[in-house]
């Protein structure tokens, strides 16, 4: 049996595929290409991530996150589709969620009422969350980030390549990561799931 066939994904491969976690953009940077994150380019120019690489990075990220005290971790996103996934992730993992606008000085100015002292920053999109990433870099706070094919890599300490824009993709990524962090901490058994399905992490579409 080949090594590829033996590899055990955190969720069935079909789940990753149906959530669109491997879909990138039509742009890519050489840094991500050189690390083998980008698997192929479709005829329409869309970059496709290597799902095994995504899965491997989620496993490593969970180990890293599990090393920190939960209340010293800040998960942040300004992307609306990321609000619910981040909030649900923090609900299960016990970290702090900051969704919406990141007020300048949040990580750098102790005199501000919204100042937060943290040991780890986790962002959904370094492009949109640039203020948070910049402040973390100034304070020497490690940054874990979801990165798309065209995401700049500056100041990112650990990258998780994936579709960081899609509603279903973000829900599944955060569900998998929350479950894996709890497994790493021993709060869930190795074969145990979260009490809610990935769909509960999805941002609901408003009907008009």
Coordinates of C-alpha atoms in Angstrom, one line a residue:
X1 CA 0.0 0.0 0.0
X2 CA 1.4 3.4 -0.9
X3 CA 2.2 6.0 1.7
X4 CA -0.5 8.2 0.3
X5 CA -3.1 5.5 0.8
X6 CA -1.9 4.9 4.3
X7 CA -2.1 8.6 5.3
X8 CA -4.9 9.2 7.8
X9 CA -6.7 12.5 7.4
X10 CA -8.3 14.3 10.3
X11 CA -11.7 14.1 8.4
X12 CA -12.6 12.1 5.3
X13 CA -11.0 13.5 2.2
X14 CA -14.5 14.0 0.7
X15 CA -15.4 16.4 3.6
X16 CA -12.4 18.6 2.7
X17 CA -13.3 18.5 -1.0
X18 CA -17.0 19.4 -0.5
X19 CA -16.1 22.3 1.8
X20 CA -13.8 23.7 -0.8
X21 CA -10.8 24.0 1.6
X22 CA -8.3 23.5 -1.3
X23 CA -9.5 26.2 -3.5
X24 CA -7.2 29.2 -3.8
X25 CA -7.2 32.3 -5.9
X26 CA -5.8 33.0 -9.4
X27 CA -2.7 34.6 -7.9
X28 CA 0.0 33.0 -5.9
X29 CA 3.3 34.0 -4.3
X30 CA 6.6 32.2 -4.8
X31 CA 7.0 31.7 -1.0
X32 CA 4.0 29.4 -0.9
X33 CA 4.8 27.7 -4.2
X34 CA 8.3 26.8 -2.9
X35 CA 6.9 25.1 0.2
X36 CA 4.8 22.8 -1.9
X37 CA 1.5 24.1 -0.6
X38 CA 0.1 24.7 -4.1
X39 CA -0.7 21.4 -5.8
X40 CA -2.0 22.4 -9.2
X41 CA -3.4 25.2 -11.4
X42 CA -6.8 24.7 -13.0
X43 CA -7.4 25.6 -16.6
X44 CA -9.3 28.7 -15.4
X45 CA -6.2 29.8 -13.5
X46 CA -7.4 29.0 -10.0
X47 CA -4.7 27.7 -7.7
X48 CA -5.4 24.4 -5.9
X49 CA -3.8 23.6 -2.5
X50 CA -2.4 20.2 -1.6
X51 CA -5.1 18.8 0.9
X52 CA -2.5 16.6 2.6
X53 CA -0.4 19.6 3.3
X54 CA -3.5 21.4 4.8
X55 CA -4.2 18.4 7.0
X56 CA -0.6 18.1 8.1
X57 CA -0.4 21.8 9.0
X58 CA -3.7 21.5 11.0
X59 CA -2.2 18.7 13.1
X60 CA 0.9 20.8 13.8
X61 CA -1.0 23.9 14.5
X62 CA -3.2 22.0 17.0
X63 CA 0.0 20.9 18.9
X64 CA 1.3 24.5 18.9
X65 CA -2.0 26.0 20.2
X66 CA -2.4 23.3 22.9
X67 CA 0.9 24.4 24.4
X68 CA -0.5 27.8 25.3
X69 CA -2.9 28.8 28.2
X70 CA -6.3 29.1 26.5
X71 CA -7.0 32.6 27.9
X72 CA -3.7 33.9 26.6
X73 CA -4.6 33.1 22.9
X74 CA -6.4 35.7 20.8
X75 CA -8.2 34.6 17.7
X76 CA -9.1 37.5 15.4
X77 CA -10.9 38.0 12.1
X78 CA -12.3 41.0 10.2
X79 CA -13.8 38.7 7.6
X80 CA -17.6 38.3 8.2
X81 CA -17.6 34.6 7.2
X82 CA -15.0 34.1 9.9
X83 CA -17.0 35.6 12.8
X84 CA -19.0 32.4 13.7
X85 CA -16.1 30.0 13.1
X86 CA -13.8 32.0 15.3
X87 CA -16.4 32.4 18.0
X88 CA -17.2 28.7 18.1
X89 CA -13.5 27.8 18.0
X90 CA -12.9 30.0 21.1
X91 CA -16.0 28.6 22.8
X92 CA -14.6 25.1 22.7
X93 CA -10.9 25.9 23.1
X94 CA -11.3 28.6 25.7
X95 CA -9.4 31.4 23.9
X96 CA -10.4 35.0 23.3
X97 CA -12.3 35.9 20.2
X98 CA -12.0 39.3 18.6
X99 CA -14.3 39.7 15.5
X100 CA -14.7 42.8 13.4
X101 CA -12.5 45.9 13.5
X102 CA -9.2 45.6 15.3
X103 CA -8.7 48.9 17.2
X104 CA -5.1 50.1 16.9
X105 CA -3.1 49.7 20.1
X106 CA -5.0 46.6 21.2
X107 CA -1.8 44.7 21.5
X108 CA 0.7 47.5 22.0
X109 CA -0.8 50.2 24.2
X110 CA -1.4 49.2 27.9
X111 CA -3.0 52.5 28.6
X112 CA -6.0 51.8 26.3
X113 CA -9.2 50.2 27.8
X114 CA -9.3 47.6 25.0
X115 CA -5.6 46.6 25.5
X116 CA -5.1 42.8 25.5
X117 CA -2.0 41.0 26.7
X118 CA -1.6 37.7 24.9
X119 CA 1.0 35.0 24.1
X120 CA -0.4 33.9 20.8
X121 CA -2.3 35.5 17.9
X122 CA -4.4 33.4 15.5
X123 CA -5.7 35.3 12.4
X124 CA -8.0 34.2 9.5
X125 CA -6.6 36.5 6.8
X126 CA -3.2 38.4 7.3
X127 CA -4.3 40.8 4.5
X128 CA -7.4 41.9 6.2
X129 CA -6.0 41.4 9.7
X130 CA -2.8 43.3 8.9
X131 CA -3.1 45.7 11.9
X132 CA -3.2 42.8 14.4
X133 CA -0.4 41.0 12.7
X134 CA 1.8 44.1 12.7
X135 CA 1.2 44.8 16.4
X136 CA 1.9 41.2 17.2
X137 CA 5.2 41.4 15.4
X138 CA 6.2 44.6 17.3
X139 CA 5.4 42.9 20.6
X140 CA 7.1 39.6 19.7
X141 CA 3.9 37.6 19.8
X142 CA 3.9 34.5 17.6
X143 CA 1.3 34.5 14.8
X144 CA -0.5 31.5 13.4
X145 CA -2.5 32.4 10.2
X146 CA -4.7 30.8 7.6
X147 CA -3.2 31.8 4.3
X148 CA -4.6 31.7 0.8
X149 CA -2.4 31.3 -2.4
X150 CA -1.8 35.0 -2.6
X151 CA -1.4 35.9 1.1
X152 CA 1.8 37.8 2.1
X153 CA 3.9 35.7 4.5
X154 CA 5.6 38.5 6.4
X155 CA 5.4 38.3 10.2
X156 CA 3.6 34.9 10.1
X157 CA 5.3 32.3 12.3
X158 CA 3.1 29.4 11.2
X159 CA 0.9 29.2 8.1
X160 CA -2.0 26.9 7.5
X161 CA -2.7 27.0 3.7
X162 CA -6.4 26.8 2.9
X163 CA -9.3 28.6 1.4
X164 CA -9.6 31.4 4.1
X165 CA -12.5 33.1 2.3
X166 CA -15.2 30.5 1.9
X167 CA -18.0 30.1 4.4
X168 CA -18.0 26.2 4.5
X169 CA -14.2 26.1 4.3
X170 CA -13.7 28.3 7.3
X171 CA -16.3 26.4 9.3
X172 CA -14.7 23.0 8.6
X173 CA -11.1 24.3 9.2
X174 CA -12.0 25.7 12.6
X175 CA -14.1 22.7 13.6
X176 CA -11.3 20.4 12.8
X177 CA -8.8 22.6 14.6
X178 CA -10.9 22.9 17.7
X179 CA -11.4 19.2 17.9
X180 CA -7.7 18.5 17.4
X181 CA -6.6 21.0 20.0
X182 CA -8.9 19.4 22.6
X183 CA -7.6 16.0 21.6
X184 CA -4.0 17.2 22.0
X185 CA -4.9 18.5 25.5
X186 CA -6.5 15.2 26.4
X187 CA -9.9 16.8 26.8
X188 CA -11.2 14.6 24.0
X189 CA -10.2 11.0 23.3
X190 CA -8.3 10.5 20.0
X191 CA -11.4 9.2 18.3
X192 CA -13.9 11.5 19.9
X193 CA -15.7 14.3 18.1
X194 CA -17.0 17.7 19.2
X195 CA -20.6 17.6 20.4
X196 CA -21.7 19.7 17.4
X197 CA -21.1 19.1 13.7
X198 CA -19.0 21.4 11.4
X199 CA -22.3 23.0 10.2
X200 CA -22.7 24.6 13.6
X201 CA -19.5 26.6 12.9
X202 CA -20.9 28.1 9.7
X203 CA -22.0 31.7 9.3
X204 CA -25.6 31.7 8.4
X205 CA -26.7 33.4 5.2
X206 CA -29.3 36.1 5.7
X207 CA -32.3 35.6 3.5
X208 CA -33.6 38.8 1.8

